[in-house]
Coordinates of C-alpha atoms and ligand atoms in Angstrom, one line a residue:
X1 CA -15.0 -83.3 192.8
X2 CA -15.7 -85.5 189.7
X3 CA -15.7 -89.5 191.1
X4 CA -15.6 -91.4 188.2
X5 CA -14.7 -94.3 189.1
X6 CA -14.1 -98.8 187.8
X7 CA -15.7 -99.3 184.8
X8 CA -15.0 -97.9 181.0
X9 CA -11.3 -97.3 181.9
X10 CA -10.7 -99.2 178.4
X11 CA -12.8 -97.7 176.2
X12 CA -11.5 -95.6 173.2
X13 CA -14.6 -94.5 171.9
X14 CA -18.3 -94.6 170.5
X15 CA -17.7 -97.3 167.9
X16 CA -20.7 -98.0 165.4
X17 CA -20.1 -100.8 163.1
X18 CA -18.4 -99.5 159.9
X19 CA -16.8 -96.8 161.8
X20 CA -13.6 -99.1 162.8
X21 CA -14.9 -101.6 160.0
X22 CA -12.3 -101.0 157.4
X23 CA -9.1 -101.1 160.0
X24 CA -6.6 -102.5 157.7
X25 CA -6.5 -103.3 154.2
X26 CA -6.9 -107.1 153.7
X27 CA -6.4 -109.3 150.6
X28 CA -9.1 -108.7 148.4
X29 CA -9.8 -105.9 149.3
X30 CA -10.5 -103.0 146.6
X31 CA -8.4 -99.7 146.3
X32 CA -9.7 -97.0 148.0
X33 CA -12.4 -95.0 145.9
X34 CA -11.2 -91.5 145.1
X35 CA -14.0 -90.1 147.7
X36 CA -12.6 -92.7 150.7
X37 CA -9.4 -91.3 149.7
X38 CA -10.6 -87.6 149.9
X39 CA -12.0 -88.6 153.2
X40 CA -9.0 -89.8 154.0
X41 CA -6.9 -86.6 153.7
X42 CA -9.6 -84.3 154.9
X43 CA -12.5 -85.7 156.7
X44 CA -11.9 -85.6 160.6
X45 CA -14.1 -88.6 161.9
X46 CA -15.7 -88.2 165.3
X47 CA -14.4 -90.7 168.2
X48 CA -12.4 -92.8 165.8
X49 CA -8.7 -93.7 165.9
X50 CA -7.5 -91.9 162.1
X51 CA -4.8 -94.9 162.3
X52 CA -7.9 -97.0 161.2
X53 CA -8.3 -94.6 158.0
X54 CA -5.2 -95.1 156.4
X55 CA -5.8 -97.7 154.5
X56 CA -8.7 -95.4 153.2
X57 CA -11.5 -97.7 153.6
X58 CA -13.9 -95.8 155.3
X59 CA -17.4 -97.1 154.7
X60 CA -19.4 -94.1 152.8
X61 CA -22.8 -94.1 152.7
X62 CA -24.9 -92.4 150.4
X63 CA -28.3 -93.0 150.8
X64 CA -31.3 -94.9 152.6
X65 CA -34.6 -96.0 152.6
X66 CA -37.1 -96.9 155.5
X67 CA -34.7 -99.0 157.9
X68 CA -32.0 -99.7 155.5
X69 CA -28.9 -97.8 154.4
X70 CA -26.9 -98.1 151.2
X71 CA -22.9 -98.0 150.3
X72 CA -21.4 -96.0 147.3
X73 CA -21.1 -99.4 145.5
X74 CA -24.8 -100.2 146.2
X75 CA -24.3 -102.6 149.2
X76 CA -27.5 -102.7 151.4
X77 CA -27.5 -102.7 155.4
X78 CA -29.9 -102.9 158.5
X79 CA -29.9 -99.8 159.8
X80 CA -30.1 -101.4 163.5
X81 CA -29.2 -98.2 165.1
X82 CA -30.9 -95.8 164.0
X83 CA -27.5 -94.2 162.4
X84 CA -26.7 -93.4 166.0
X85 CA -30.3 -93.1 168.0
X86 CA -31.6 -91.0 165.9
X87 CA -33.7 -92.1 162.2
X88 CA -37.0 -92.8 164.5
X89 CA -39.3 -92.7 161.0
X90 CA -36.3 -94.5 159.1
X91 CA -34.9 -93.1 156.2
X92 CA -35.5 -91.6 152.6
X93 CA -38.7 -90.1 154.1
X94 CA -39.3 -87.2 150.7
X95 CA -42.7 -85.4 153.0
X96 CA -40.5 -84.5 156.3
X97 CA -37.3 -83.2 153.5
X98 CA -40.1 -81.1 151.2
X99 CA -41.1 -79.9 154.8
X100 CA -37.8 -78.3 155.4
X101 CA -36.9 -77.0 151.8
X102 CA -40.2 -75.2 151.9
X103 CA -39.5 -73.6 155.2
X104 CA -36.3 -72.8 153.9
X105 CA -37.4 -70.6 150.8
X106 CA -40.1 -69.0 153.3
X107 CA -38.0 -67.9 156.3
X108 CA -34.5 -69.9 156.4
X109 CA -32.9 -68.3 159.6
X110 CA -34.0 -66.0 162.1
X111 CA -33.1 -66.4 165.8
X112 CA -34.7 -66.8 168.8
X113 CA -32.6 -64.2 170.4
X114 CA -35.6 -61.3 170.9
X115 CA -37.5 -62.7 167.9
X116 CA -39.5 -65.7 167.4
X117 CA -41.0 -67.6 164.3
X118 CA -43.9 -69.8 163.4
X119 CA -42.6 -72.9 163.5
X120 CA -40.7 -72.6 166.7
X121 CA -43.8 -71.5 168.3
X122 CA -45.9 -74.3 167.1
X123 CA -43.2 -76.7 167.5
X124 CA -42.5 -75.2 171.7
X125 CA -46.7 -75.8 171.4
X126 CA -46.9 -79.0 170.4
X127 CA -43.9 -80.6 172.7
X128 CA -45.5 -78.8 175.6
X129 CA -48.4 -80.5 174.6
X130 CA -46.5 -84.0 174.1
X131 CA -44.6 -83.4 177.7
X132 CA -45.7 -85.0 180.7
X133 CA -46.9 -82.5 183.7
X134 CA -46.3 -78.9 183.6
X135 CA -43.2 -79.3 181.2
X136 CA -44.5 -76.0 179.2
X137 CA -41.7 -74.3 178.3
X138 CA -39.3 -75.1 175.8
X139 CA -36.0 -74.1 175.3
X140 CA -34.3 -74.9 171.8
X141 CA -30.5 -76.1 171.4
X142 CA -29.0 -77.3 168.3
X143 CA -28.0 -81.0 169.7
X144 CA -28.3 -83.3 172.9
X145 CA -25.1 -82.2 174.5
X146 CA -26.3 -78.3 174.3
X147 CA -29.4 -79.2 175.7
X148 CA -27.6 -81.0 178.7
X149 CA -25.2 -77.5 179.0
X150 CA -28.6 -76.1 179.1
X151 CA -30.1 -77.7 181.7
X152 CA -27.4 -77.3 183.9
X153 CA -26.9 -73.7 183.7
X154 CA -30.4 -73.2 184.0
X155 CA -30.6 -75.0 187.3
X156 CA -27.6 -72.8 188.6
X157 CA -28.9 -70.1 187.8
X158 CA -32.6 -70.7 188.2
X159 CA -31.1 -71.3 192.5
X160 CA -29.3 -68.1 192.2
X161 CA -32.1 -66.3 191.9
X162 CA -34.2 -68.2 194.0
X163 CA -31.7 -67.4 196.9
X164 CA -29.9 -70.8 197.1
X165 CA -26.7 -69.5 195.0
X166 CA -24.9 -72.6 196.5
X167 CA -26.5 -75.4 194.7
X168 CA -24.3 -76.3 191.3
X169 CA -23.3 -80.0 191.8
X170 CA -24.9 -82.5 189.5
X171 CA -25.3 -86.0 190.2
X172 CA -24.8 -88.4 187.5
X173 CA -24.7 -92.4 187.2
X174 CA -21.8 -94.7 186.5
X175 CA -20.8 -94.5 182.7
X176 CA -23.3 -92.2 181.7
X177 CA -23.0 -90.9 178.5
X178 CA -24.6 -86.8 178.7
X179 CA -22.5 -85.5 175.6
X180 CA -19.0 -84.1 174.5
X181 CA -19.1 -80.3 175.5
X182 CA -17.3 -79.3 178.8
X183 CA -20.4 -79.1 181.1
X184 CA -21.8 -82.3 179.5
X185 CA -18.8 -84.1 179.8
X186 CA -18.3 -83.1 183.4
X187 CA -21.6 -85.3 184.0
X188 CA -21.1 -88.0 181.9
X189 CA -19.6 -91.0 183.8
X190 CA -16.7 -92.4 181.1
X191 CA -13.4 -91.3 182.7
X192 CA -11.5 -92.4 179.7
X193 CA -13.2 -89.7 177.4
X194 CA -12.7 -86.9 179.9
X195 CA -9.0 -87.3 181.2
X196 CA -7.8 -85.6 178.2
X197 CA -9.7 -82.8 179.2
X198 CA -9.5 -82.4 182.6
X199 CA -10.0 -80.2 184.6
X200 CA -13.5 -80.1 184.1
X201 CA -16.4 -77.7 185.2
X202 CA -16.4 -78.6 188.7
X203 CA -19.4 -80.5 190.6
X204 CA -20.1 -83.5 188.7
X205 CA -20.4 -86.4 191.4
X206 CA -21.0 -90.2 190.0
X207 CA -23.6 -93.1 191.6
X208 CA -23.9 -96.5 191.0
X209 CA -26.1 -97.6 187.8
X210 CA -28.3 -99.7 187.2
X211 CA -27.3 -102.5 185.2
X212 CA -29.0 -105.7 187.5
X213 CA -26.2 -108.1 185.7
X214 CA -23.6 -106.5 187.4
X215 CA -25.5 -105.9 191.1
X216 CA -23.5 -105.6 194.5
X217 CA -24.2 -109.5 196.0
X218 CA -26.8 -108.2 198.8
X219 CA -29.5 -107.3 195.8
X220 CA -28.3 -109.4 193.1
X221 CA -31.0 -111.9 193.5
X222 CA -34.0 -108.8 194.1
X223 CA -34.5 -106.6 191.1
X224 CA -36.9 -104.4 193.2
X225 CA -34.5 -104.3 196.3
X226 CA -31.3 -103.5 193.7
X227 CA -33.9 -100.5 192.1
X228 CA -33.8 -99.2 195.7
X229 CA -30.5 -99.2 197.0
X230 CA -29.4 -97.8 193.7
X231 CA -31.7 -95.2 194.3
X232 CA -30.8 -94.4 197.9
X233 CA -27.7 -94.2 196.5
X234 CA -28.2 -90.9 194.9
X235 CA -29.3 -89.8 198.6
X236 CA -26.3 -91.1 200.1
X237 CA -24.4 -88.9 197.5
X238 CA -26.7 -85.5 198.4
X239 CA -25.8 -86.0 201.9
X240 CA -22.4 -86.6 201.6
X241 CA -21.9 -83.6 199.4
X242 CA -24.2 -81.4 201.3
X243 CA -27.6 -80.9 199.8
X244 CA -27.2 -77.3 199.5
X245 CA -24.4 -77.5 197.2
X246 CA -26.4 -80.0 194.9
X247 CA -28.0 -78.4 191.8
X248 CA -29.5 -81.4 190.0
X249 CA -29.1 -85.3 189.5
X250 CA -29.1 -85.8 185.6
X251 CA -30.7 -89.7 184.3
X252 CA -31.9 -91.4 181.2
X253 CA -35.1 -93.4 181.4
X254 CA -33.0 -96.3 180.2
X255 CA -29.2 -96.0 180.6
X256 CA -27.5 -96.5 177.2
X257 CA -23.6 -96.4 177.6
X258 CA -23.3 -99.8 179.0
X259 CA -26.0 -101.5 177.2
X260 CA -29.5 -100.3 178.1
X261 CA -30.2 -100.3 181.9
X262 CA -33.7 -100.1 182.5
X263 CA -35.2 -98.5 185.3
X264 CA -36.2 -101.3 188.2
X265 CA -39.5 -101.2 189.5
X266 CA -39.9 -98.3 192.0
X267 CA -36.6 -96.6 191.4
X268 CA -37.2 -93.5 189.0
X269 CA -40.7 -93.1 192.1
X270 CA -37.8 -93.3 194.8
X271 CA -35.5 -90.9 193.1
X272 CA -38.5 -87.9 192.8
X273 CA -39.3 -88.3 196.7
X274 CA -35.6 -88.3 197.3
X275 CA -35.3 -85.3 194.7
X276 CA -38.4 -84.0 196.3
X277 CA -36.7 -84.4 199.6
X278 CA -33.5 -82.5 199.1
X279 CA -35.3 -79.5 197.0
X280 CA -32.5 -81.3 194.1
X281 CA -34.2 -80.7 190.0
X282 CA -34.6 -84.3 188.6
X283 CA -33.8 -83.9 185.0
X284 CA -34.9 -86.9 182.5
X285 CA -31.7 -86.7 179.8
X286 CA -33.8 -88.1 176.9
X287 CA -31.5 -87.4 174.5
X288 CA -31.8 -91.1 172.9
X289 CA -35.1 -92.2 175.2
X290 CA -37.7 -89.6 173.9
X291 CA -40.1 -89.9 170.6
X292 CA -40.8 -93.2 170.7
X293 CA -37.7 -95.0 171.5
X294 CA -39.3 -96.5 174.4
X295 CA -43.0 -96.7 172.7
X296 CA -44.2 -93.1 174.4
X297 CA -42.8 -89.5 173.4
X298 CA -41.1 -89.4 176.4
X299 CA -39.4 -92.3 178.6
X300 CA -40.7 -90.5 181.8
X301 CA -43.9 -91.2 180.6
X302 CA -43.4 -95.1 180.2
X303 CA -42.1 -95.4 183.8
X304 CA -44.1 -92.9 185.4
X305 CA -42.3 -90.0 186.7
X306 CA -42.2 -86.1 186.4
X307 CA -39.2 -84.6 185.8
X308 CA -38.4 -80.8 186.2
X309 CA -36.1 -81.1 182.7
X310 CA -36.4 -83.0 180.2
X311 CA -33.8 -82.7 177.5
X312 CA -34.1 -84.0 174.2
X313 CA -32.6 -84.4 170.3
X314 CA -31.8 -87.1 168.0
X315 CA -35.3 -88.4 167.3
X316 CA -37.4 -84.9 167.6
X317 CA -36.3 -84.4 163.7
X318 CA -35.6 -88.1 163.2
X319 CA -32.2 -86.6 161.7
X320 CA -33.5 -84.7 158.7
X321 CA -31.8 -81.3 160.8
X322 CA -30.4 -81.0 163.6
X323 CA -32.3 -80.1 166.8
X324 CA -32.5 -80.5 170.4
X325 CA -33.6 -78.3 173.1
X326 CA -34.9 -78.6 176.8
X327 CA -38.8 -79.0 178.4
X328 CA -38.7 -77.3 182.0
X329 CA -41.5 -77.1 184.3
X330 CA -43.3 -73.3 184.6
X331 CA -41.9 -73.0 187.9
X332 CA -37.8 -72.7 186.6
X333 CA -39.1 -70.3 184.1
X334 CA -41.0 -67.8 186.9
X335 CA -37.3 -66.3 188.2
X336 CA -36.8 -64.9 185.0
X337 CA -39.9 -63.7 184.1
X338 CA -40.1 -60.4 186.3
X339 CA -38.2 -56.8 185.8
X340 CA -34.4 -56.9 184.1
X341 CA -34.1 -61.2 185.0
X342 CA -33.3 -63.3 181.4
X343 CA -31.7 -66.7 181.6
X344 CA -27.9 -65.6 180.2
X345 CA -27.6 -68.0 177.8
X346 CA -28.7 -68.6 173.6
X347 CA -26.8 -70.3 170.4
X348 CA -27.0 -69.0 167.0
X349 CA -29.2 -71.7 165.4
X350 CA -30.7 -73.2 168.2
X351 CA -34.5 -73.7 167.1
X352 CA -33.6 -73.3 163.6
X353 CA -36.7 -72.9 161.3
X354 CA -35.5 -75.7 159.0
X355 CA -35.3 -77.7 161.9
X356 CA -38.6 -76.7 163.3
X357 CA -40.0 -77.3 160.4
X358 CA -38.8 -80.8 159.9
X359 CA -39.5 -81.6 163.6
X360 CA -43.4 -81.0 162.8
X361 CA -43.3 -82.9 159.9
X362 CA -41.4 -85.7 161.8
X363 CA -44.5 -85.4 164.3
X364 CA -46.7 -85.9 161.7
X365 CA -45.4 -88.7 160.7
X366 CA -45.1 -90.7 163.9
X367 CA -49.2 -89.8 164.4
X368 CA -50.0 -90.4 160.9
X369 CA -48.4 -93.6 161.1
X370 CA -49.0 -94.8 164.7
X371 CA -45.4 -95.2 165.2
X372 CA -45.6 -95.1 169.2
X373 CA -48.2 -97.7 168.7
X374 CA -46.2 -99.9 166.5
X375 CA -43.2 -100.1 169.4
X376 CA -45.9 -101.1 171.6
X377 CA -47.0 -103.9 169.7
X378 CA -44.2 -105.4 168.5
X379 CA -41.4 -104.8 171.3
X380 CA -42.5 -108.2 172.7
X381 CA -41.5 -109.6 169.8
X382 CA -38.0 -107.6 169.4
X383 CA -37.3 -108.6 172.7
X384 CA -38.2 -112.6 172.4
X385 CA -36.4 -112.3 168.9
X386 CA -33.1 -111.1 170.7
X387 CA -33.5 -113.4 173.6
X388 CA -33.3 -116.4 171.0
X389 CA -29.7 -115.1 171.0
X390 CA -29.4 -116.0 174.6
X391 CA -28.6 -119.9 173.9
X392 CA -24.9 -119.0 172.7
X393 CA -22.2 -119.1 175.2
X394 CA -20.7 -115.9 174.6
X395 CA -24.7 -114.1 175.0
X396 CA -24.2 -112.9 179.2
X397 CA -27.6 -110.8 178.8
X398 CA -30.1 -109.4 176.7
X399 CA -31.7 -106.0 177.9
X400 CA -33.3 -103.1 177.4
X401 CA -37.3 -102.3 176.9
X402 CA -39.1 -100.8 173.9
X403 CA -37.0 -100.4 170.4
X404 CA -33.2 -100.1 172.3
X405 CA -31.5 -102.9 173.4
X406 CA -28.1 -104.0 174.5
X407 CA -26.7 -107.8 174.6
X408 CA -23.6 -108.3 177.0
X409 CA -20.7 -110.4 175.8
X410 CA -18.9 -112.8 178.3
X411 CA -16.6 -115.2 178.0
X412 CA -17.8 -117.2 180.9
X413 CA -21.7 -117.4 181.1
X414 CA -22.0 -119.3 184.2
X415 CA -19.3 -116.9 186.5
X416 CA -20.4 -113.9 184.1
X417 CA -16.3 -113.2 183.4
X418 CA -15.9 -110.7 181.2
X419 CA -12.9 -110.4 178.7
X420 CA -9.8 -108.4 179.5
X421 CA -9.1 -105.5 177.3
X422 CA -6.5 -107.7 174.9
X423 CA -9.7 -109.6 174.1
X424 CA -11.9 -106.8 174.1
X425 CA -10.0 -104.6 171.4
X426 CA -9.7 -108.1 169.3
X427 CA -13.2 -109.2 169.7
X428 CA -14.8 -105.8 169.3
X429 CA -12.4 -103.8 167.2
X430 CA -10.9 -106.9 165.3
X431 CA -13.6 -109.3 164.8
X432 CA -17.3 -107.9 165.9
X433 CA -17.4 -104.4 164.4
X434 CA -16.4 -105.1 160.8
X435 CA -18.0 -108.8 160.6
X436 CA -21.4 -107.1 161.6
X437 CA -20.5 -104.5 159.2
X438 CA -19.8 -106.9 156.1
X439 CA -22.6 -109.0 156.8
X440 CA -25.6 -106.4 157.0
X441 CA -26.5 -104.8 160.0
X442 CA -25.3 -101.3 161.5
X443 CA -25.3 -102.0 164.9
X444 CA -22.5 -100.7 167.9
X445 CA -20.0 -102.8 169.6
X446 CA -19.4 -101.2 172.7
X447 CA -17.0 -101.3 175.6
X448 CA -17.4 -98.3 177.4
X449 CA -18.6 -100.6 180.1
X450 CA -18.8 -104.4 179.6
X451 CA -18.6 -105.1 176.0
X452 CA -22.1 -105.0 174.6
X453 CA -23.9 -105.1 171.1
X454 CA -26.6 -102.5 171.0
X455 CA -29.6 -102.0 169.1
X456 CA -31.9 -99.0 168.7
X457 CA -33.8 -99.8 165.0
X458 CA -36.2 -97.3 163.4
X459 CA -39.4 -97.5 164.9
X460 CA -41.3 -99.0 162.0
X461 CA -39.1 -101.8 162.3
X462 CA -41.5 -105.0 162.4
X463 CA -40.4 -108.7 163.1
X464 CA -39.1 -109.2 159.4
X465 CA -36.3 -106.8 160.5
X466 CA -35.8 -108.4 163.9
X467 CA -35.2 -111.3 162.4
X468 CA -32.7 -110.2 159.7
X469 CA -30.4 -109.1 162.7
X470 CA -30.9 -112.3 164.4
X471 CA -30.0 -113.9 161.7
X472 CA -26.7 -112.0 161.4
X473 CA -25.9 -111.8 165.4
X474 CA -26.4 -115.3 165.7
X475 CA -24.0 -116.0 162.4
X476 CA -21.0 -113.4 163.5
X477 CA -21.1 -113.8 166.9
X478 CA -21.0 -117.8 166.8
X479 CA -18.0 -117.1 164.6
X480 CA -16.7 -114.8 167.0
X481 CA -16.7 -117.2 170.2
X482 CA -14.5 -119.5 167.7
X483 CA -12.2 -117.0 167.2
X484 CA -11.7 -116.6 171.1
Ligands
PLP501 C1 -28.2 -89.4 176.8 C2 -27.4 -88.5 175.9 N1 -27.2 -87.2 176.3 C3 -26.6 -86.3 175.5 C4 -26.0 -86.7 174.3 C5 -25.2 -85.8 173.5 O1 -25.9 -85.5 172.3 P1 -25.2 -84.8 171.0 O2 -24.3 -85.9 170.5 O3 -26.3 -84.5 170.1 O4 -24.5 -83.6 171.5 C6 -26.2 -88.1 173.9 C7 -25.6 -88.5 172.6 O5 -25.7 -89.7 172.3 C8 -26.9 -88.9 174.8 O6 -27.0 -90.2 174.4

């Protein structure tokens, strides 16, 4: 069922600067400390080739403040992605950490299993509050991928008992990236990180994207007209599975595997009616877009739709715990709110009190602060900053909208070539990731899709910052087309 299909065959893996920074072991170099060579025998890395620790270089860092981060030898960096979409009210913050030591010595665990707590309550309060539409009830998870598995089950289920036990298929775009567990990564769109663990849950079915600098020749000179026929898409792929068998279509506001594809004008309007149409739940997977990444709590809001989910993580605790959880509209929650009916599924520490806890401080910090206010006024400048970057022959495209942006590498501007995966692992793995690293900025070089660089700052970032990775992109990546 799963039709994954062209692009991201290469990739290996997520790949932040620093991860892959310390491949081998080069002249100069120092000896590994005796905590990189601890790591080295027993720390398991996520999505990272262990060859590239043998040397026992891996880049440890131990603390942060506002946007920047700091090595075990005192080395500063850029923070330029937010650790990995995540630090919204950048780092070191000592109220939101106080918030969760004190909930700690009041109430550190209870579960939401029968029992609630304060700060789950006034956190499910306060979101509902936040949420566009009649997204009022709130189910916690302890991460983005849970809260995908979430949604899912919950729309099967939710159309079992509504008498339409047929509907489970999910539609999902074109190197999507929804999360690691099996549910999740049946709807993500990166064959290369599912093969291994195929077969998957079936019913995930893939649709185009919409990344404009890669558009099908009919619409590639009509942003609006591409916006459409990528939505009609999604109904092409409901008819052709048989709407009754589809449960959902899962998107982000702003596509990040692949470097930030916005929305077009009109499509995310297009895809509700066609939702709408085919009784399908439209679930907004804000995972990276939501609390403020895209200057509004929630992406849906900046391009004007309601979604039936929204699921969320990363940025509702700006990292401090863990947290993520799903906003579904009253309607999905009315099945199971009569006689012996209970949605059949719950996780240990999902809506952790620590967590809660931190998440209302986090809040408090993005009002107290204005935070949404200050990716309004600046993103302009973010984006004209990054665009400067557009004058060197290996810059294809800059993208993205608010505070998340991804620039596509190419070695032919004017024909838009891309490089072939040789180049790729050199440039990316070889060159880009541990040049960025050295020189400042944690950023990701990316080639899920096309290779990108991607950006996703804390959102108190202001135009001193977006120049300091100017600066450096414009340095490493010049030295990087000479290397080609
Ligand atoms: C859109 C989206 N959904 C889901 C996930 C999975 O989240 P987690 O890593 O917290 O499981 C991610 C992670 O980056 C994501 O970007």
């Amino acid at each position: 069922m799963t039709q994954d299909k062209g692009a991201g065959q290469r990739m290996t893996g997520l790949q932040a600067t620093g991860q892959q920074a310390t491949g081998q072991r080069t002249k100069g170099q120092q000896t590994p400390t005796a905590q990189q060579a601890a790591a080295g025998r027993n720390l398991w890395l996520h999505f990272t080739r262990m060859s590239s620790q043998a040397s026992g270089q891996v880049p440890v860092i131990v603390r942060g403040s506002g946007p920047y981060v700091f090595d075990a030898s005192g080395k500063r960096y850029l923070d330029g992605l937010s650790g990995l979409f995540v630090s919204q009210i950048g780092h070191g913050r000592k109220e939101v950490a106080e918030a969760g030591a004190r909930q700690g010595s009041e109430l550190a665990y209870f579960p939401l299993w029968s029992y609630a707590h304060p700060r789950a309550i006034e956190l499910a309060q306060r979101l509902a509050e936040l949420a566009p539409g009649d997204l009022n009830r709130v189910f916690f998870t302890t991460s983005g991928s849970e809260a995908v598995e979430s949604a899912w089950k919950l729309a099967k289920q939710y159309f079992k008992a509504t008498g339409e036990p047929g509907r489970y298929k999910v539609i999902s775009r074109d190197i999507a990236y929804h999360g690691t567990s099996m549910g999740a990564l049946a709807i993500t769109g990166l064959p290369a990180i599912k093969e291994p663990f195929e077969p998957l849950p079936p019913g995930g079915v893939r649709v185009p994207n919409t990344n404009f600098y890669r558009a099908p020749e009919f619409v590639a000179d009509d942003l609006t007209a591409f916006g459409r026929w990528a939505a009609d898409e999604i109904e092409r792929a409901i008819l052709r599975e048989g709407p009754e068998s589809v449960a959902a279509v899962f998107l982000e506001p702003v596509q990040n595997s692949g470097g930030c594809f916005p929305p077009p004008p009109g499509y995310f309007a297009r895809v509700r009616e066609i939702c709408d149409r085919y009784g399908v739940l439209l679930v907004s997977d804000e995972v990276i877009c939501a609390f403020g990444r895209l200057g509004y709590y929630f992406g849906a809001q900046r391009y004007g739709y309601q979604p039936d989910i929204i699921t969320f993580a990363k940025g509702v605790t700006s990292g401090y715990a863990p947290l993520g959880g799903m906003l579904a509209r009253e309607r999905l929650m009315e099945p199971f709110e009569e006689g012996a009916a209970t949605f059949l599924h719950g996780i240990t520490f999902a809506g952790h009190p620590v967590s809660c806890a931190i998440a209302l401080a986090n809040l408090d910090v993005f009002e107290k602060e204005d935070l949404l206010g200050n990716v309004r006024a600046h993103e302009a400048g973010f984006r004209a900053t990054l665009e400067k970057l557009g004058d060197l022959p290996i810059v294809g495209d800059v993208r993205g909208d608010g505070y998340f942006y991804g620039i596509e590498l190419v070695k032919d501007k004017a024909t838009r070539q891309t490089f072939d995966d040789d180049e790729s692992e050199r440039l990316l793995r070889g060159f880009l990731s541990p040049a960025l690293f050295e020189a400042g900025l944690i950023c990701r070089a990316d080639d899920r899709g096309d290779p990108v660089i991607q950006l996703s700052p804390p959102l108190t970032c202001t135009q001193e910052h977006f120049d300091e990775m100017e600066q450096i992109l414009r340095s490493v990546l010049t030295q990087a087309w000479s290397k080609l």
